[in-house]
Short mmCIF file of C-alpha atoms and ligand atoms in Angstrom, two decimals:
data_model
loop_
_atom_site.label_atom_id
_atom_site.label_comp_id
_atom_site.label_asym_id
_atom_site.label_seq_id
_atom_site.Cartn_x
_atom_site.Cartn_y
_atom_site.Cartn_z
CA MET A 1 -196.91 31.18 29.33
CA ALA A 2 -196.81 30.68 25.63
CA SER A 3 -197.37 33.85 23.44
CA ASP A 4 -200.24 33.89 20.85
CA ASN A 5 -198.34 32.91 17.98
CA SER A 6 -196.47 30.12 19.60
CA LYS A 7 -196.26 27.02 17.51
CA PRO A 8 -198.49 23.88 19.13
CA ALA A 9 -195.39 21.98 20.37
CA THR A 10 -194.67 25.05 22.58
CA ARG A 11 -197.99 25.61 23.77
CA LEU A 12 -198.12 21.93 24.83
CA ALA A 13 -195.07 22.51 26.95
CA HIS A 14 -196.35 25.65 28.41
CA GLY A 15 -200.05 26.01 28.44
CA GLY A 16 -202.27 24.96 31.33
CA ARG A 17 -199.81 25.47 34.01
CA ALA A 18 -199.98 27.48 37.28
CA THR A 19 -196.54 26.73 38.50
CA SER A 20 -196.18 29.59 40.68
CA ASP A 21 -199.64 28.54 42.34
CA HIS A 22 -198.00 25.18 43.36
CA PHE A 23 -194.79 26.27 44.85
CA GLY A 24 -192.94 26.01 41.91
CA PHE A 25 -193.74 22.50 41.03
CA ILE A 26 -194.20 22.24 37.34
CA ASN A 27 -197.24 20.20 37.14
CA THR A 28 -200.67 20.80 38.82
CA PRO A 29 -201.10 18.07 41.38
CA VAL A 30 -204.26 16.00 41.46
CA TYR A 31 -206.63 18.06 43.70
CA ARG A 32 -209.17 15.48 44.64
CA GLY A 33 -212.36 16.74 46.10
CA SER A 34 -216.18 17.24 46.37
CA THR A 35 -216.68 19.77 48.98
CA VAL A 36 -214.71 23.15 48.70
CA LEU A 37 -215.10 25.29 51.93
CA PHE A 38 -215.89 28.95 51.80
CA GLU A 39 -214.41 31.73 54.27
CA ASN A 40 -217.90 32.96 55.53
CA SER A 41 -221.46 33.15 54.43
CA ALA A 42 -220.94 36.19 52.39
CA ALA A 43 -218.54 34.29 50.28
CA LEU A 44 -220.88 31.42 50.11
CA LYS A 45 -223.73 33.56 48.90
CA SER A 46 -221.72 35.75 46.58
CA ARG A 47 -221.19 32.54 44.31
CA ASP A 48 -218.11 34.17 42.92
CA ALA A 49 -215.68 31.92 44.30
CA LYS A 50 -213.20 30.57 41.76
CA TYR A 51 -213.92 26.83 42.87
CA THR A 52 -217.15 25.87 44.28
CA TYR A 53 -217.73 22.08 44.05
CA GLY A 54 -215.69 19.30 42.56
CA ILE A 55 -217.98 18.73 39.70
CA HIS A 56 -217.68 22.18 38.10
CA ALA A 57 -213.74 22.62 38.10
CA THR A 58 -210.50 21.89 40.20
CA PRO A 59 -207.07 23.45 39.44
CA THR A 60 -206.39 20.18 37.76
CA THR A 61 -209.23 20.29 35.43
CA ASP A 62 -208.55 23.73 34.74
CA SER A 63 -205.02 23.16 33.61
CA LEU A 64 -205.99 20.59 31.00
CA THR A 65 -209.28 22.63 29.92
CA GLY A 66 -207.18 25.85 29.61
CA LEU A 67 -204.46 24.13 27.53
CA LEU A 68 -206.95 22.45 25.24
CA THR A 69 -208.98 25.80 24.76
CA GLU A 70 -205.93 27.52 23.92
CA LEU A 71 -204.58 24.73 21.35
CA GLU A 72 -208.18 24.76 19.76
CA GLY A 73 -208.54 28.50 19.70
CA GLY A 74 -211.96 27.89 21.48
CA GLU A 75 -213.91 29.82 23.96
CA GLY A 76 -214.10 27.04 26.68
CA THR A 77 -213.51 23.28 27.17
CA VAL A 78 -215.30 20.48 29.23
CA LEU A 79 -213.87 17.52 29.97
CA ALA A 80 -215.88 14.01 30.34
CA PRO A 81 -215.09 10.15 31.74
CA SER A 82 -214.64 9.00 28.19
CA GLY A 83 -214.81 10.08 24.58
CA LEU A 84 -218.23 8.88 24.33
CA ALA A 85 -219.42 10.83 27.30
CA SER A 86 -218.20 14.09 25.47
CA ILE A 87 -220.05 13.11 22.35
CA THR A 88 -223.32 12.80 24.62
CA THR A 89 -222.56 16.15 26.31
CA ALA A 90 -222.09 17.62 23.01
CA LEU A 91 -225.32 16.35 21.60
CA LEU A 92 -227.51 16.87 24.89
CA ALA A 93 -226.21 20.50 24.86
CA LEU A 94 -227.79 21.46 21.78
CA VAL A 95 -230.91 19.14 21.13
CA GLU A 96 -234.41 18.87 22.38
CA ALA A 97 -237.57 16.75 21.50
CA GLY A 98 -238.85 17.59 18.10
CA ASP A 99 -235.22 18.52 16.51
CA HIS A 100 -233.75 16.77 13.40
CA ILE A 101 -230.14 16.06 13.51
CA LEU A 102 -227.82 14.67 10.66
CA ILE A 103 -225.13 12.25 11.50
CA THR A 104 -222.48 11.10 9.05
CA ASP A 105 -222.99 7.51 8.02
CA SER A 106 -219.08 6.74 8.73
CA VAL A 107 -219.63 7.97 12.39
CA TYR A 108 -217.94 6.20 15.39
CA ARG A 109 -220.36 3.42 15.93
CA PRO A 110 -221.31 4.03 19.69
CA THR A 111 -222.38 7.42 18.47
CA ARG A 112 -225.09 5.78 16.44
CA ARG A 113 -226.02 3.61 19.14
CA LEU A 114 -226.19 6.81 21.30
CA ALA A 115 -228.48 8.51 18.61
CA ASP A 116 -230.53 5.48 17.67
CA ARG A 117 -231.33 4.19 21.45
CA LEU A 118 -231.40 7.48 23.50
CA LEU A 119 -232.08 10.53 21.62
CA ALA A 120 -234.43 9.02 19.33
CA ALA A 121 -236.23 7.68 22.69
CA LEU A 122 -236.13 11.42 23.72
CA GLY A 123 -237.86 12.33 20.70
CA VAL A 124 -234.95 13.53 18.44
CA GLU A 125 -235.27 12.57 14.62
CA ILE A 126 -232.06 11.08 13.68
CA GLU A 127 -231.16 11.02 10.12
CA TYR A 128 -227.88 9.46 8.62
CA TYR A 129 -226.10 11.00 5.60
CA ASP A 130 -223.56 9.92 2.99
CA PRO A 131 -219.92 11.14 4.19
CA LEU A 132 -218.96 12.41 1.01
CA ILE A 133 -222.19 14.61 0.20
CA GLY A 134 -220.48 17.76 0.43
CA ASP A 135 -222.68 20.72 -0.02
CA GLY A 136 -225.40 18.48 -1.05
CA ILE A 137 -226.22 18.56 2.52
CA ALA A 138 -228.30 21.62 2.17
CA ARG A 139 -231.12 19.52 0.54
CA LEU A 140 -231.18 17.36 3.82
CA PHE A 141 -231.95 20.39 6.13
CA ARG A 142 -235.26 20.76 7.51
CA ASP A 143 -236.87 23.35 9.56
CA ASN A 144 -236.19 21.46 12.75
CA THR A 145 -232.49 20.48 11.85
CA ARG A 146 -230.70 21.55 14.96
CA VAL A 147 -227.15 19.62 14.41
CA LEU A 148 -224.92 18.52 11.63
CA PHE A 149 -222.66 15.75 13.15
CA LEU A 150 -219.17 15.40 11.30
CA GLU A 151 -216.22 12.97 11.80
CA ALA A 152 -213.20 13.02 9.43
CA PRO A 153 -211.89 10.75 8.41
CA GLY A 154 -214.66 8.18 8.96
CA SER A 155 -214.34 5.77 11.86
CA GLN A 156 -212.91 2.47 10.34
CA THR A 157 -213.80 3.20 6.70
CA MET A 158 -211.72 6.62 6.62
CA GLU A 159 -213.84 8.80 4.19
CA MET A 160 -212.82 12.31 4.17
CA GLN A 161 -215.51 14.90 4.49
CA ASP A 162 -215.56 18.37 2.79
CA ILE A 163 -216.03 20.14 6.22
CA PRO A 164 -215.56 23.55 4.86
CA ALA A 165 -218.41 22.75 2.31
CA LEU A 166 -220.62 21.14 4.99
CA VAL A 167 -220.15 23.97 7.52
CA ALA A 168 -220.83 26.50 4.88
CA ALA A 169 -224.06 24.96 4.26
CA ALA A 170 -225.06 25.04 7.82
CA LYS A 171 -224.36 28.49 8.21
CA ALA A 172 -226.14 29.60 4.98
CA HIS A 173 -229.17 27.63 6.12
CA THR A 174 -231.94 29.96 7.58
CA GLY A 175 -234.60 28.39 9.69
CA PRO A 176 -236.36 28.66 12.83
CA ARG A 177 -233.75 26.72 14.25
CA ASP A 178 -230.05 27.36 13.93
CA ILE A 179 -227.78 24.51 12.95
CA TYR A 180 -224.82 23.77 15.05
CA THR A 181 -221.85 21.71 13.66
CA ILE A 182 -219.96 19.12 15.99
CA VAL A 183 -216.89 17.31 14.70
CA ASP A 184 -215.52 14.33 16.24
CA ASN A 185 -211.86 15.27 15.72
CA THR A 186 -210.27 12.27 17.74
CA TRP A 187 -208.31 11.19 14.56
CA ALA A 188 -206.50 14.30 13.74
CA THR A 189 -206.72 16.30 17.28
CA ALA A 190 -206.11 20.02 17.40
CA LEU A 191 -202.52 19.48 16.24
CA PHE A 192 -203.69 18.47 12.77
CA PHE A 193 -207.05 19.75 12.32
CA ARG A 194 -208.12 23.21 14.01
CA ALA A 195 -211.72 22.45 13.68
CA LEU A 196 -212.88 25.83 15.28
CA ASP A 197 -210.76 27.63 12.70
CA PHE A 198 -213.13 26.09 9.96
CA GLY A 199 -216.13 27.48 11.39
CA VAL A 200 -217.12 24.22 13.28
CA ASP A 201 -219.09 25.05 16.62
CA ILE A 202 -218.04 22.23 18.78
CA THR A 203 -214.96 19.92 18.44
CA LEU A 204 -214.29 16.91 20.58
CA GLN A 205 -211.80 14.28 21.19
CA ALA A 206 -211.45 10.99 22.89
CA GLY A 207 -208.54 11.85 25.34
CA THR A 208 -208.37 7.87 25.79
CA LYS A 209 -206.57 8.14 22.73
CA TYR A 210 -203.60 10.33 21.86
CA ILE A 211 -204.21 12.76 24.70
CA GLY A 212 -203.40 9.75 27.11
CA GLY A 213 -201.24 8.10 24.66
CA HIS A 214 -200.61 5.05 26.85
CA SER A 215 -203.74 3.10 26.66
CA ASP A 216 -204.35 3.39 30.31
CA ILE A 217 -206.97 6.03 30.93
CA MET A 218 -210.53 6.96 29.99
CA LEU A 219 -211.19 10.54 29.07
CA GLY A 220 -213.06 13.12 26.70
CA ALA A 221 -212.61 16.42 25.93
CA THR A 222 -215.06 18.92 24.09
CA THR A 223 -214.25 22.60 23.24
CA ALA A 224 -216.63 25.17 21.92
CA ASN A 225 -216.66 28.36 19.93
CA GLU A 226 -218.23 31.57 21.56
CA ARG A 227 -221.71 30.56 20.36
CA ALA A 228 -221.86 26.96 21.50
CA TRP A 229 -220.06 27.62 24.83
CA PRO A 230 -222.88 28.79 27.13
CA LEU A 231 -224.73 25.89 26.04
CA LEU A 232 -221.85 23.37 26.42
CA LYS A 233 -220.89 24.63 29.85
CA ARG A 234 -224.92 24.38 31.13
CA ALA A 235 -225.15 20.71 29.65
CA GLN A 236 -221.74 19.78 31.64
CA THR A 237 -223.16 21.15 34.65
CA VAL A 238 -226.65 19.94 34.28
CA LEU A 239 -225.42 16.49 33.69
CA GLY A 240 -222.75 16.27 36.38
CA MET A 241 -220.23 15.22 33.65
CA CYS A 242 -216.85 14.95 35.16
CA PRO A 243 -213.93 12.59 34.98
CA GLY A 244 -211.96 11.64 38.11
CA THR A 245 -208.90 14.13 38.72
CA GLU A 246 -206.47 11.33 38.51
CA GLU A 247 -207.60 10.52 34.83
CA VAL A 248 -207.41 14.21 34.24
CA PHE A 249 -203.73 14.43 35.58
CA LEU A 250 -202.70 11.51 33.38
CA GLY A 251 -204.31 13.28 30.33
CA LEU A 252 -202.17 16.38 31.26
CA ARG A 253 -198.98 14.23 31.66
CA GLY A 254 -199.95 12.49 28.30
CA ILE A 255 -200.81 15.90 26.23
CA ARG A 256 -197.35 17.40 26.92
CA THR A 257 -195.72 14.71 24.70
CA MET A 258 -198.40 14.46 21.96
CA GLU A 259 -197.00 16.45 19.36
CA ILE A 260 -193.80 14.44 19.14
CA ARG A 261 -195.69 11.07 19.61
CA LEU A 262 -198.10 12.13 16.76
CA ARG A 263 -195.20 12.96 14.52
CA GLN A 264 -193.91 9.48 15.02
CA HIS A 265 -197.38 7.56 14.60
CA MET A 266 -197.69 9.78 11.25
CA ALA A 267 -194.63 8.79 9.97
CA ALA A 268 -194.51 5.31 10.87
CA ALA A 269 -197.98 4.74 9.76
CA LEU A 270 -197.40 6.48 6.44
CA HIS A 271 -194.26 4.11 5.87
CA VAL A 272 -196.32 1.06 6.84
CA ALA A 273 -199.32 1.95 4.56
CA ALA A 274 -197.28 2.69 1.42
CA TRP A 275 -195.58 -1.04 1.79
CA LEU A 276 -199.07 -2.37 2.36
CA ARG A 277 -200.24 -0.91 -0.83
CA ASP A 278 -197.73 -2.80 -2.84
CA ARG A 279 -198.82 -5.99 -1.33
CA PRO A 280 -200.53 -8.46 -3.62
CA GLU A 281 -202.93 -9.45 -0.84
CA VAL A 282 -204.10 -5.83 -0.21
CA ALA A 283 -207.04 -4.40 -2.68
CA GLU A 284 -206.94 -1.03 -1.16
CA VAL A 285 -205.34 1.09 1.59
CA LEU A 286 -207.56 3.70 3.17
CA HIS A 287 -205.17 6.37 4.47
CA PRO A 288 -206.14 10.02 3.66
CA GLY A 289 -202.72 11.01 4.23
CA LEU A 290 -201.29 8.50 1.61
CA PRO A 291 -200.87 10.11 -1.83
CA GLY A 292 -203.31 8.46 -4.16
CA ALA A 293 -205.35 6.98 -1.45
CA PRO A 294 -209.23 8.10 -1.21
CA GLY A 295 -209.64 11.57 0.32
CA HIS A 296 -205.99 12.32 0.04
CA ASP A 297 -206.84 15.81 -1.73
CA ILE A 298 -209.29 17.08 0.65
CA TRP A 299 -206.89 15.82 3.55
CA ALA A 300 -203.94 17.74 1.75
CA ARG A 301 -206.20 20.85 1.53
CA ASP A 302 -207.61 20.82 5.07
CA PHE A 303 -205.41 18.83 7.54
CA ARG A 304 -201.80 19.38 8.60
CA GLY A 305 -200.79 15.74 9.48
CA SER A 306 -202.41 12.51 9.76
CA CYS A 307 -202.02 9.76 12.89
CA GLY A 308 -201.14 6.08 13.28
CA LEU A 309 -204.72 4.95 12.35
CA PHE A 310 -205.61 3.56 9.00
CA SER A 311 -207.47 0.83 7.41
CA ILE A 312 -206.93 -1.66 4.55
CA VAL A 313 -209.16 -3.65 2.09
CA LEU A 314 -207.81 -7.36 1.38
CA ALA A 315 -208.42 -8.93 -2.01
CA PRO A 316 -211.41 -11.20 -1.44
CA VAL A 317 -210.43 -13.93 0.86
CA ASP A 318 -212.15 -16.35 3.27
CA GLU A 319 -212.82 -15.26 6.79
CA ALA A 320 -210.89 -17.77 8.25
CA CYS A 321 -207.75 -16.59 6.27
CA VAL A 322 -208.22 -13.04 7.60
CA ASP A 323 -208.04 -14.82 10.99
CA ALA A 324 -204.92 -16.70 10.05
CA PHE A 325 -203.28 -13.59 9.28
CA LEU A 326 -204.41 -11.82 12.56
CA ASP A 327 -203.46 -14.77 14.59
CA GLU A 328 -199.94 -14.82 13.31
CA LEU A 329 -199.31 -11.27 14.30
CA THR A 330 -197.34 -10.96 17.46
CA LEU A 331 -196.40 -7.03 17.59
CA PHE A 332 -200.07 -6.17 16.84
CA GLY A 333 -202.49 -6.83 19.41
CA LEU A 334 -206.11 -7.36 18.76
CA GLY A 335 -208.23 -5.08 20.68
CA TYR A 336 -210.55 -2.19 20.60
CA SER A 337 -209.63 1.60 21.06
CA TRP A 338 -206.19 2.84 19.82
CA GLY A 339 -203.91 6.03 20.27
CA GLY A 340 -201.57 4.29 22.60
CA PHE A 341 -197.69 3.62 22.14
CA GLU A 342 -198.63 -0.04 20.78
CA SER A 343 -199.74 -1.47 17.47
CA LEU A 344 -203.38 -2.92 16.96
CA ALA A 345 -205.16 -4.68 14.31
CA ILE A 346 -208.94 -5.25 14.09
CA PRO A 347 -211.20 -6.71 11.25
CA PHE A 348 -214.50 -4.83 10.48
CA ASP A 349 -217.44 -5.05 8.33
CA PRO A 350 -219.35 -1.68 7.80
CA ASN A 351 -222.37 -3.27 5.93
CA SER A 352 -223.66 -4.70 9.28
CA TYR A 353 -224.39 -1.23 10.65
CA ARG A 354 -224.44 1.48 7.71
CA SER A 355 -227.76 2.70 6.63
CA ALA A 356 -227.50 5.72 4.41
CA THR A 357 -224.87 4.38 2.12
CA LYS A 358 -223.54 1.13 0.99
CA TRP A 359 -219.96 0.24 1.86
CA ARG A 360 -218.11 -0.41 -1.40
CA GLY A 361 -215.08 -2.52 -0.08
CA LYS A 362 -215.02 -5.72 -2.03
CA GLY A 363 -212.85 -7.98 0.34
CA PRO A 364 -212.56 -8.08 4.19
CA ALA A 365 -211.28 -5.07 5.88
CA VAL A 366 -208.79 -4.48 8.75
CA ARG A 367 -208.02 -1.66 10.77
CA PHE A 368 -204.60 -0.72 11.94
CA HIS A 369 -203.07 1.44 14.73
CA ILE A 370 -199.51 1.94 14.27
CA GLY A 371 -197.69 2.44 17.36
CA LEU A 372 -194.32 3.50 18.29
CA GLU A 373 -192.37 0.25 17.56
CA ASP A 374 -189.77 0.41 14.73
CA PRO A 375 -192.14 0.38 11.59
CA ASP A 376 -189.43 -2.35 9.99
CA ASP A 377 -190.28 -4.74 12.75
CA LEU A 378 -193.98 -4.10 12.23
CA ILE A 379 -193.41 -4.90 8.58
CA ARG A 380 -191.87 -8.20 9.44
CA ASP A 381 -194.76 -9.05 11.62
CA LEU A 382 -197.28 -8.13 8.96
CA GLU A 383 -195.17 -10.07 6.29
CA ALA A 384 -195.31 -13.19 8.60
CA GLY A 385 -199.20 -12.57 8.96
CA PHE A 386 -199.41 -12.53 4.98
CA SER A 387 -197.54 -15.91 4.71
CA SER A 388 -200.31 -17.50 6.89
CA LEU A 389 -203.06 -15.70 5.04
CA ALA A 390 -201.36 -17.47 1.88
CA ARG A 391 -201.13 -20.84 3.40
CA CYS A 392 -204.62 -20.90 4.47
CA ARG A 393 -205.96 -19.59 1.03
CA ASP A 394 -203.84 -21.77 -0.86
CA ASN A 395 -205.08 -24.92 1.20
CA GLY A 396 -208.40 -23.93 0.41
CA ALA A 397 -209.37 -23.39 3.99
C1 PLP B 1 -212.56 5.72 20.54
C2 PLP B 1 -213.43 6.95 19.98
C3 PLP B 1 -214.28 7.62 20.57
C4 PLP B 1 -214.78 7.38 22.05
O1 PLP B 1 -213.77 7.14 22.91
P1 PLP B 1 -213.94 6.61 24.40
O2 PLP B 1 -213.12 7.17 25.29
O3 PLP B 1 -213.41 5.03 24.10
O4 PLP B 1 -215.49 6.48 24.77
C5 PLP B 1 -214.99 8.34 19.84
N1 PLP B 1 -214.90 8.87 18.67
C6 PLP B 1 -213.82 8.17 17.96
C7 PLP B 1 -213.67 8.72 16.66
C8 PLP B 1 -213.15 7.05 18.56
O5 PLP B 1 -212.36 6.53 17.89
#
């Protein structure tokens, strides 16, 4: 067992283990199971057995939730079959009909869909706010405001939110409904941003990304502080929200190496981002960990590191030439999600879905995930892509 002041890498190696319960084998095995048998009817009625049914917990899920709770400094963690399912669990834990919730305009797009399609239909008022609003958020609070939803940096567009200012405003608000703060912390993970230490009530991440780390699982994890934990646990139970244990085992397998992978993703992404900044085809690099980039000061104040994910805005160019750039890449795959060992690129246009703010990018935008390849090879790949873009542009295509 890691001691209270062990560093995160040590906790990742030693936390969430119950080795002596498993005959000395280091990893908790996959416990498959729905039914758990009780010794006798007294045990059945007492309801104090450690395990009672597959939905609630198994030794496998306990290993991962225990490790995450320790890493986050939380009261408890619940898992879900995807990152989006974790977001659903967190929101349904807190809201009821008649509540008002504030969501950053830079939020992961499926969160917006969940709010607009499901929560709105259940009678929850949804309002989007400027991710850079800071303590101006207080002006948007109403008597029925229940949730302030944060994500930093923003999905695709990478705005850094001033989380301490937003949390302080939520705590200072006095109304009939207490305001809870939720942060989607998938980008930083607990290693680079311990959200609960900043007063956030619920932090969540898509385990699909860096916990899994190999693009082969779907998983979500939500950790709450003392105040939010009973509500979160109740929501997990009533929703029956539980991932398959095989996925949880792979999450546990992945998280052991998360620190060393993230350090490599960070170094390689900063290297590639700095190279991109000097390219004439690139108007702006959106990577808060890069000195001089938007949000860098807030990032440096609050975060301990950055991951492999960032975006660029290209100098204005026809969409066909962006396609020529993307199609020339051989090491960067074109696909959704991120957080695996491989590099990815995806074009995006926030103007198609933003509602509270206008996207200020003047050219087409591309998001990259920098994987664990050698960054020099990635740069060569991008160079070939830019040559293809230039050929397209100069031919007036
Ligand atoms: C990918 C992602 C999610 C959702 O994860 P899934 O496991 O794909 O559902 C949530 N938030 C952010 C910021 C993400 O990038």
